[in-house]
């Protein structure tokens, strides 16, 4: 399959995943609660996590009929964490639309996140038993721990690459890895197969986030739905900047550090300056190379599976992550 | 055992429960996260939910050694919901101490609630398997649904008794009933025994909340740690007021409704007026009678268990709920 065919296949799967969520969410009683949850889930989103669970399960044979219900629990967990993140960050826009907290205020949105979170875990337990729950328990703990690490890091103006990856492990990679591993486990995969998918998911998650960081500087706002240099304006240390600070001469380094300590208005005015310095030290291409090598590692781990259609899809998904423009 | 001995026995059990939580919470890595969770859990609390799980399990034989770990998951769920409730209500005081959101702000407290919630569910799944998870899934869904019902009700100045009880079912009774039923289920109790404990827990939870409502009007602030008439001042329709509005003559009814539509300052000044009208129509004693009959029903359901020390404790706990002054 070429890239276009693969994306079309993913899109078709995403429609099926949406239908499973639609049916499952009929249990929600309060109209307002249902509305907030629907907004959180059906307002965009690529369904990467449930897709990974389904593909992973298919790697080791025909998946059990209830696999899609296990798969959607990962989309729910992702959506629940975004609901709370947006409350915490006072975010007003996500995926080009108003955030739930902007529309309904923080009170019902915190509760809706709690509902979705509990519902996801109950569903994962029902379908995937204690194995799925152990995976999810570890991933959700890692997600919160990484947010605390990030809060702690925010007090430091310079963050080493190691800390950046530690945060990413919890923030993005842990849940993606759990979604992959849960699919294998649900279809009775071996321990070796589980480890391979956990590694694949971890590396994919890390690369995904690095590409996000790159798109923030280099993406087309019309496609990403975000202003260029948004992360820099907020003073976020992402990989292109970290790579640059590791290599830059004192003079350029001082300019960047000065901007990181300045106001966000000042950073907003100086995005082109930052961009030029990162470019000068190849911060963008170094970050991209790291994403590429993470994805190569992700794909290499799939070698144990021999020929399988799902394997091609997982490889294609990894390649899509690198080539995506939004 | 008399009342004093019983309370001493409960206190001793609570100390053991605390030790199990202490040991379990060692997994938390971030110092700030650990601090918030410890504040949420060890700053008071009667440990009624884990106590109920332990007593319920003991009703049907010697409980499995891991029962305390299942029991604490209910205390965690309770603490997690209080953390989020206090953020939502902008509450500054709980159990006479500053709330976590007052000390640390809403951001880390929302996350700490999420952590505790996920950790509780993972623990319950590990120890109690899919049975415990199904019970917790239903209870947590009911808790959130009832908050949405309450938000909806808050827009109406008059609430019927039926709606009041519907909210209570989710807010307090659902988790207490789940804590009771999970104990029986974990010790391989029969379906009949599970239903008996679910009924006991539901009725105990409802009665517990009614007594809370009564203490709000009639309690000693030095013991309850809350100002007298706090609920009325906030315009909350609790059972004594609902019972009174059902019976009051037009003149008195109009006074109460007028106050419910007034400012909270005005209500604060007129607490004695409200108190006198409720007294006139026996709103307090009607509410107390209802609590008594719920507890009688709770106890009656335990008849199927014959002679058992744990049964005496459950009966004693129900009686304590009625007689408590804080």
PDB file of N, CA, C and O in Angstrom, chain B residues 98-133:
ATOM      1  N   UNK B  98      -6.872  23.688  55.830  1.00  0.00           N
ATOM      2  CA  UNK B  98      -6.898  24.254  54.486  1.00  0.00           C
ATOM      3  C   UNK B  98      -7.016  23.138  53.453  1.00  0.00           C
ATOM      4  O   UNK B  98      -6.385  22.088  53.595  1.00  0.00           O
ATOM      5  N   UNK B  99      -7.795  23.377  52.416  1.00  0.00           N
ATOM      6  CA  UNK B  99      -7.908  22.376  51.351  1.00  0.00           C
ATOM      7  C   UNK B  99      -6.629  22.375  50.506  1.00  0.00           C
ATOM      8  O   UNK B  99      -5.891  23.357  50.481  1.00  0.00           O
ATOM      9  N   UNK B 100      -6.424  21.278  49.802  1.00  0.00           N
ATOM     10  CA  UNK B 100      -5.234  21.139  48.953  1.00  0.00           C
ATOM     11  C   UNK B 100      -5.188  22.247  47.900  1.00  0.00           C
ATOM     12  O   UNK B 100      -4.124  22.814  47.625  1.00  0.00           O
ATOM     13  N   UNK B 101      -6.354  22.584  47.315  1.00  0.00           N
ATOM     14  CA  UNK B 101      -6.353  23.622  46.283  1.00  0.00           C
ATOM     15  C   UNK B 101      -5.991  24.995  46.855  1.00  0.00           C
ATOM     16  O   UNK B 101      -5.443  25.838  46.144  1.00  0.00           O
ATOM     17  N   UNK B 102      -6.288  25.213  48.123  1.00  0.00           N
ATOM     18  CA  UNK B 102      -5.881  26.474  48.751  1.00  0.00           C
ATOM     19  C   UNK B 102      -4.367  26.508  48.910  1.00  0.00           C
ATOM     20  O   UNK B 102      -3.729  27.537  48.690  1.00  0.00           O
ATOM     21  N   UNK B 103      -3.796  25.386  49.279  1.00  0.00           N
ATOM     22  CA  UNK B 103      -2.348  25.339  49.517  1.00  0.00           C
ATOM     23  C   UNK B 103      -1.561  25.321  48.205  1.00  0.00           C
ATOM     24  O   UNK B 103      -0.600  26.069  48.044  1.00  0.00           O
ATOM     25  N   UNK B 104      -1.983  24.464  47.259  1.00  0.00           N
ATOM     26  CA  UNK B 104      -1.139  24.234  46.070  1.00  0.00           C
ATOM     27  C   UNK B 104      -1.744  24.758  44.758  1.00  0.00           C
ATOM     28  O   UNK B 104      -1.117  24.634  43.709  1.00  0.00           O
ATOM     29  N   UNK B 105      -2.972  25.289  44.796  1.00  0.00           N
ATOM     30  CA  UNK B 105      -3.600  25.745  43.557  1.00  0.00           C
ATOM     31  C   UNK B 105      -4.275  24.591  42.839  1.00  0.00           C
ATOM     32  O   UNK B 105      -4.035  23.423  43.145  1.00  0.00           O
ATOM     33  N   UNK B 106      -5.117  24.917  41.879  1.00  0.00           N
ATOM     34  CA  UNK B 106      -5.949  23.866  41.280  1.00  0.00           C
ATOM     35  C   UNK B 106      -5.157  22.905  40.385  1.00  0.00           C
ATOM     36  O   UNK B 106      -5.478  21.727  40.284  1.00  0.00           O
ATOM     37  N   UNK B 107      -4.105  23.401  39.716  1.00  0.00           N
ATOM     38  CA  UNK B 107      -3.416  22.573  38.724  1.00  0.00           C
ATOM     39  C   UNK B 107      -2.933  21.238  39.289  1.00  0.00           C
ATOM     40  O   UNK B 107      -3.370  20.182  38.838  1.00  0.00           O
ATOM     41  N   UNK B 108      -2.028  21.274  40.280  1.00  0.00           N
ATOM     42  CA  UNK B 108      -1.522  19.980  40.754  1.00  0.00           C
ATOM     43  C   UNK B 108      -2.593  19.158  41.471  1.00  0.00           C
ATOM     44  O   UNK B 108      -2.470  17.930  41.524  1.00  0.00           O
ATOM     45  N   UNK B 109      -3.621  19.833  41.970  1.00  0.00           N
ATOM     46  CA  UNK B 109      -4.633  19.097  42.731  1.00  0.00           C
ATOM     47  C   UNK B 109      -5.557  18.306  41.799  1.00  0.00           C
ATOM     48  O   UNK B 109      -5.958  17.182  42.107  1.00  0.00           O
ATOM     49  N   UNK B 110      -5.867  18.881  40.641  1.00  0.00           N
ATOM     50  CA  UNK B 110      -6.634  18.109  39.654  1.00  0.00           C
ATOM     51  C   UNK B 110      -5.839  16.856  39.277  1.00  0.00           C
ATOM     52  O   UNK B 110      -6.362  15.742  39.246  1.00  0.00           O
ATOM     53  N   UNK B 111      -4.549  17.040  39.024  1.00  0.00           N
ATOM     54  CA  UNK B 111      -3.703  15.910  38.624  1.00  0.00           C
ATOM     55  C   UNK B 111      -3.559  14.880  39.739  1.00  0.00           C
ATOM     56  O   UNK B 111      -3.577  13.674  39.489  1.00  0.00           O
ATOM     57  N   UNK B 112      -3.430  15.356  40.973  1.00  0.00           N
ATOM     58  CA  UNK B 112      -3.303  14.424  42.097  1.00  0.00           C
ATOM     59  C   UNK B 112      -4.587  13.599  42.243  1.00  0.00           C
ATOM     60  O   UNK B 112      -4.537  12.392  42.523  1.00  0.00           O
ATOM     61  N   UNK B 113      -5.740  14.244  42.025  1.00  0.00           N
ATOM     62  CA  UNK B 113      -7.010  13.509  42.052  1.00  0.00           C
ATOM     63  C   UNK B 113      -7.044  12.443  40.964  1.00  0.00           C
ATOM     64  O   UNK B 113      -7.470  11.304  41.199  1.00  0.00           O
ATOM     65  N   UNK B 114      -6.561  12.812  39.781  1.00  0.00           N
ATOM     66  CA  UNK B 114      -6.508  11.842  38.672  1.00  0.00           C
ATOM     67  C   UNK B 114      -5.618  10.651  39.031  1.00  0.00           C
ATOM     68  O   UNK B 114      -5.951   9.498  38.748  1.00  0.00           O
ATOM     69  N   UNK B 115      -4.477  10.965  39.621  1.00  0.00           N
ATOM     70  CA  UNK B 115      -3.543   9.896  39.985  1.00  0.00           C
ATOM     71  C   UNK B 115      -4.195   8.931  40.972  1.00  0.00           C
ATOM     72  O   UNK B 115      -4.167   7.711  40.792  1.00  0.00           O
ATOM     73  N   UNK B 116      -4.792   9.506  42.002  1.00  0.00           N
ATOM     74  CA  UNK B 116      -5.384   8.693  43.064  1.00  0.00           C
ATOM     75  C   UNK B 116      -6.524   7.834  42.518  1.00  0.00           C
ATOM     76  O   UNK B 116      -6.690   6.667  42.877  1.00  0.00           O
ATOM     77  N   UNK B 117      -7.297   8.443  41.649  1.00  0.00           N
ATOM     78  CA  UNK B 117      -8.420   7.774  41.008  1.00  0.00           C
ATOM     79  C   UNK B 117      -7.923   6.563  40.196  1.00  0.00           C
ATOM     80  O   UNK B 117      -8.413   5.445  40.336  1.00  0.00           O
ATOM     81  N   UNK B 118      -6.921   6.816  39.341  1.00  0.00           N
ATOM     82  CA  UNK B 118      -6.385   5.737  38.494  1.00  0.00           C
ATOM     83  C   UNK B 118      -5.721   4.670  39.352  1.00  0.00           C
ATOM     84  O   UNK B 118      -5.880   3.469  39.108  1.00  0.00           O
ATOM     85  N   UNK B 119      -4.998   5.115  40.354  1.00  0.00           N
ATOM     86  CA  UNK B 119      -4.303   4.182  41.233  1.00  0.00           C
ATOM     87  C   UNK B 119      -5.310   3.297  41.973  1.00  0.00           C
ATOM     88  O   UNK B 119      -5.107   2.083  42.095  1.00  0.00           O
ATOM     89  N   UNK B 120      -6.389   3.899  42.431  1.00  0.00           N
ATOM     90  CA  UNK B 120      -7.426   3.141  43.141  1.00  0.00           C
ATOM     91  C   UNK B 120      -8.025   2.076  42.237  1.00  0.00           C
ATOM     92  O   UNK B 120      -8.227   0.919  42.647  1.00  0.00           O
ATOM     93  N   UNK B 121      -8.304   2.448  41.007  1.00  0.00           N
ATOM     94  CA  UNK B 121      -8.931   1.488  40.096  1.00  0.00           C
ATOM     95  C   UNK B 121      -7.970   0.371  39.721  1.00  0.00           C
ATOM     96  O   UNK B 121      -8.354  -0.790  39.632  1.00  0.00           O
ATOM     97  N   UNK B 122      -6.702   0.715  39.522  1.00  0.00           N
ATOM     98  CA  UNK B 122      -5.713  -0.313  39.195  1.00  0.00           C
ATOM     99  C   UNK B 122      -5.553  -1.281  40.369  1.00  0.00           C
ATOM    100  O   UNK B 122      -5.467  -2.499  40.181  1.00  0.00           O
ATOM    101  N   UNK B 123      -5.552  -0.717  41.570  1.00  0.00           N
ATOM    102  CA  UNK B 123      -5.406  -1.545  42.777  1.00  0.00           C
ATOM    103  C   UNK B 123      -6.623  -2.457  42.956  1.00  0.00           C
ATOM    104  O   UNK B 123      -6.491  -3.659  43.217  1.00  0.00           O
ATOM    105  N   UNK B 124      -7.805  -1.890  42.798  1.00  0.00           N
ATOM    106  CA  UNK B 124      -9.033  -2.681  42.949  1.00  0.00           C
ATOM    107  C   UNK B 124      -9.071  -3.805  41.924  1.00  0.00           C
ATOM    108  O   UNK B 124      -9.503  -4.926  42.215  1.00  0.00           O
ATOM    109  N   UNK B 125      -8.603  -3.505  40.714  1.00  0.00           N
ATOM    110  CA  UNK B 125      -8.580  -4.531  39.676  1.00  0.00           C
ATOM    111  C   UNK B 125      -7.589  -5.628  40.034  1.00  0.00           C
ATOM    112  O   UNK B 125      -7.875  -6.822  39.900  1.00  0.00           O
ATOM    113  N   UNK B 126      -6.425  -5.219  40.518  1.00  0.00           N
ATOM    114  CA  UNK B 126      -5.379  -6.189  40.856  1.00  0.00           C
ATOM    115  C   UNK B 126      -5.859  -7.135  41.968  1.00  0.00           C
ATOM    116  O   UNK B 126      -5.684  -8.344  41.877  1.00  0.00           O
ATOM    117  N   UNK B 127      -6.481  -6.566  42.989  1.00  0.00           N
ATOM    118  CA  UNK B 127      -6.875  -7.383  44.140  1.00  0.00           C
ATOM    119  C   UNK B 127      -8.252  -8.016  43.949  1.00  0.00           C
ATOM    120  O   UNK B 127      -8.452  -9.191  44.236  1.00  0.00           O
ATOM    121  N   UNK B 128      -9.193  -7.222  43.461  1.00  0.00           N
ATOM    122  CA  UNK B 128     -10.583  -7.688  43.417  1.00  0.00           C
ATOM    123  C   UNK B 128     -11.053  -8.140  42.036  1.00  0.00           C
ATOM    124  O   UNK B 128     -12.199  -8.556  41.892  1.00  0.00           O
ATOM    125  N   UNK B 129     -10.183  -8.014  41.035  1.00  0.00           N
ATOM    126  CA  UNK B 129     -10.526  -8.490  39.700  1.00  0.00           C
ATOM    127  C   UNK B 129     -11.704  -7.756  39.087  1.00  0.00           C
ATOM    128  O   UNK B 129     -12.064  -6.648  39.506  1.00  0.00           O
ATOM    129  N   UNK B 130     -12.291  -8.391  38.083  1.00  0.00           N
ATOM    130  CA  UNK B 130     -13.323  -7.709  37.306  1.00  0.00           C
ATOM    131  C   UNK B 130     -14.592  -7.464  38.128  1.00  0.00           C
ATOM    132  O   UNK B 130     -15.332  -6.521  37.852  1.00  0.00           O
ATOM    133  N   UNK B 131     -14.824  -8.273  39.158  1.00  0.00           N
ATOM    134  CA  UNK B 131     -16.014  -8.051  39.991  1.00  0.00           C
ATOM    135  C   UNK B 131     -15.918  -6.708  40.713  1.00  0.00           C
ATOM    136  O   UNK B 131     -16.844  -5.893  40.664  1.00  0.00           O
ATOM    137  N   UNK B 132     -14.775  -6.482  41.360  1.00  0.00           N
ATOM    138  CA  UNK B 132     -14.593  -5.213  42.067  1.00  0.00           C
ATOM    139  C   UNK B 132     -14.634  -4.045  41.088  1.00  0.00           C
ATOM    140  O   UNK B 132     -15.235  -3.003  41.365  1.00  0.00           O
ATOM    141  N   UNK B 133     -14.002  -4.240  39.909  1.00  0.00           N
ATOM    142  CA  UNK B 133     -13.962  -3.151  38.938  1.00  0.00           C
ATOM    143  C   UNK B 133     -15.342  -2.800  38.419  1.00  0.00           C
ATOM    144  O   UNK B 133     -15.643  -1.639  38.180  1.00  0.00           O
TER     145      UNK B 133
END
